[in-house]
């Protein structure tokens, strides 16, 4: 059994009845589906679900910057 703390990033959505094991880090912008059991770290901007939780989608951002001249 790990004695490390659980770390949860910013803008995280955690569904109902989710179990998060000790020592797990959940990155920023993560969504975890209801009833999932999180046993491993979840990277930023991912969607995870299942028992055990697996990353089912990673969201990538394309930032467009335009300047008015």
Coordinates of N, CA and C in Angstrom, one line a residue:
X1 N 0.9 -1.2 0.0 CA 0.0 0.0 0.0 C 0.9 1.2 0.0
X2 N 0.6 2.2 -0.9 CA 1.4 3.4 -1.0 C 0.9 4.4 0.1
X3 N 1.8 5.1 0.6 CA 1.5 6.2 1.6 C 1.6 7.5 1.0
X4 N 1.7 7.6 -0.3 CA 1.8 8.9 -1.0 C 0.5 9.5 -1.1
X5 N 0.4 10.9 -1.2 CA -0.9 11.6 -1.3 C -1.4 11.5 -2.7
X6 N -2.7 11.7 -2.9 CA -3.4 11.8 -4.2 C -3.2 13.2 -4.6
X7 N -2.8 13.4 -5.9 CA -2.7 14.8 -6.4 C -3.7 15.0 -7.5
X8 N -4.5 16.0 -7.4 CA -5.6 16.3 -8.4 C -5.3 17.7 -9.0
X9 N -5.2 17.8 -10.3 CA -4.9 19.0 -10.9 C -6.1 20.0 -11.0
X10 N -6.0 21.0 -11.8 CA -7.0 22.0 -11.9 C -8.0 21.6 -13.0
X11 N -9.2 22.0 -12.9 CA -10.3 21.8 -13.9 C -10.5 20.3 -14.2
X12 N -10.6 19.5 -13.1 CA -10.8 18.1 -13.2 C -12.2 17.7 -12.9
X13 N -12.8 16.9 -13.7 CA -14.2 16.4 -13.4 C -14.1 14.9 -13.0
X14 N -14.6 14.6 -11.9 CA -14.6 13.2 -11.4 C -16.0 12.8 -11.2
X15 N -16.4 11.7 -11.9 CA -17.8 11.2 -11.9 C -18.1 10.6 -10.6
X16 N -19.4 10.2 -10.4 CA -19.9 9.6 -9.2 C -19.2 8.2 -8.9
X17 N -19.0 7.9 -7.7 CA -18.5 6.6 -7.2 C -17.2 6.2 -7.8
X18 N -16.3 7.2 -8.1 CA -15.0 6.9 -8.5 C -14.1 6.6 -7.3
X19 N -13.2 5.6 -7.5 CA -12.2 5.3 -6.4 C -10.8 5.7 -7.0
X20 N -10.1 6.5 -6.2 CA -8.8 6.9 -6.6 C -7.8 6.3 -5.6
X21 N -6.9 5.5 -6.0 CA -5.9 4.9 -5.1 C -4.8 5.8 -4.7
X22 N -4.2 5.6 -3.5 CA -3.2 6.4 -3.0 C -2.0 6.5 -3.9
X23 N -1.4 7.7 -4.0 CA -0.2 7.9 -4.8 C -0.4 8.2 -6.3
X24 N -1.7 8.3 -6.6 CA -2.1 8.6 -8.0 C -2.1 10.1 -8.3
X25 N -1.6 10.5 -9.4 CA -1.6 11.9 -9.8 C -2.6 12.1 -11.0
X26 N -3.5 13.0 -10.9 CA -4.5 13.3 -12.0 C -4.1 14.6 -12.5
X27 N -3.8 14.7 -13.8 CA -3.4 16.0 -14.4 C -4.5 17.0 -14.6
X28 N -4.1 18.2 -15.0 CA -5.1 19.3 -15.3 C -6.0 18.9 -16.4
X29 N -7.3 19.3 -16.3 CA -8.2 19.1 -17.4 C -8.7 17.7 -17.6
X30 N -8.6 16.8 -16.7 CA -8.9 15.4 -16.8 C -10.4 15.2 -16.5
X31 N -11.0 14.3 -17.2 CA -12.4 13.8 -16.9 C -12.3 12.3 -16.6
X32 N -12.9 11.9 -15.5 CA -12.9 10.5 -15.1 C -14.3 10.0 -15.0
X33 N -14.7 9.0 -15.8 CA -16.0 8.5 -15.9 C -16.5 7.9 -14.6
X34 N -17.8 7.9 -14.4 CA -18.4 7.3 -13.2 C -18.1 5.9 -12.9
X35 N -17.8 5.5 -11.7 CA -17.5 4.2 -11.3 C -16.1 3.7 -11.6
X36 N -15.3 4.6 -12.1 CA -13.9 4.1 -12.5 C -13.1 3.9 -11.2
X37 N -12.1 3.0 -11.4 CA -11.1 2.8 -10.3 C -9.7 3.2 -10.9
X38 N -9.2 4.3 -10.4 CA -8.0 4.9 -10.9 C -6.8 4.3 -10.1
X39 N -6.0 3.5 -10.7 CA -4.8 2.9 -10.1 C -3.5 3.5 -10.5
X40 N -3.5 4.2 -11.7 CA -2.3 4.8 -12.2 C -2.5 6.2 -12.6
X41 N -1.4 7.0 -12.7 CA -1.5 8.4 -13.1 C -2.2 8.6 -14.4
X42 N -3.0 9.7 -14.5 CA -3.7 10.0 -15.7 C -3.1 11.3 -16.2
X43 N -2.6 11.4 -17.4 CA -2.0 12.6 -18.0 C -3.0 13.7 -18.2
X44 N -2.4 14.9 -18.3 CA -3.2 16.1 -18.5 C -4.1 16.0 -19.8
X45 N -5.3 16.6 -19.7 CA -6.3 16.7 -20.8 C -6.6 15.4 -21.4
X46 N -7.0 14.4 -20.5 CA -7.4 13.1 -20.9 C -8.7 12.8 -20.4
X47 N -9.4 11.8 -21.0 CA -10.6 11.2 -20.5 C -10.3 9.8 -20.2
X48 N -10.6 9.4 -18.9 CA -10.3 8.0 -18.4 C -11.6 7.4 -17.9
X49 N -11.7 6.1 -18.1 CA -12.9 5.3 -17.6 C -12.6 3.9 -17.4
X50 N -13.4 3.2 -16.7 CA -13.2 1.7 -16.6 C -12.7 1.2 -15.3
X51 N -12.6 -0.1 -15.1 CA -12.1 -0.7 -13.9 C -11.0 -1.8 -14.4
X52 N -9.7 -1.5 -14.3 CA -9.1 -0.2 -13.8 C -9.3 0.9 -14.9
X53 N -9.2 2.1 -14.5 CA -9.3 3.2 -15.4 C -8.2 3.2 -16.4
X54 N -8.6 3.4 -17.7 CA -7.7 3.6 -18.8 C -8.0 4.9 -19.5
X55 N -7.0 5.5 -20.1 CA -7.2 6.7 -20.9 C -7.8 6.2 -22.2
X56 N -9.0 6.8 -22.5 CA -9.7 6.5 -23.7 C -9.6 7.6 -24.7
X57 N -9.2 8.8 -24.3 CA -9.0 9.9 -25.2 C -8.1 10.9 -24.6
X58 N -7.3 11.5 -25.5 CA -6.4 12.6 -25.0 C -6.8 13.8 -25.9
X59 N -7.0 15.0 -25.3 CA -7.4 16.1 -26.0 C -6.2 17.0 -26.3
X60 N -6.0 17.4 -27.6 CA -4.9 18.2 -27.9 C -5.5 19.6 -28.4
X61 N -4.8 20.6 -28.1 CA -5.3 22.0 -28.4 C -4.4 22.6 -29.5
X62 N -5.0 23.2 -30.4 CA -4.3 24.0 -31.4 C -4.7 25.5 -31.1
X63 N -3.7 26.2 -30.7 CA -3.9 27.6 -30.4 C -3.6 28.5 -31.6
X64 N -4.5 29.3 -32.0 CA -4.3 30.2 -33.1 C -4.3 31.6 -32.6
X65 N -3.2 32.3 -32.8 CA -3.1 33.6 -32.4 C -3.0 34.5 -33.6
X66 N -3.9 35.5 -33.6 CA -3.9 36.5 -34.7 C -3.8 37.9 -34.2
X67 N -3.1 38.7 -34.9 CA -2.8 40.0 -34.5 C -3.5 41.0 -35.5
X68 N -4.2 42.0 -35.0 CA -4.8 43.0 -35.8 C -3.7 44.0 -36.2
X69 N -3.5 44.2 -37.5 CA -2.5 45.2 -37.9 C -3.1 46.5 -38.3

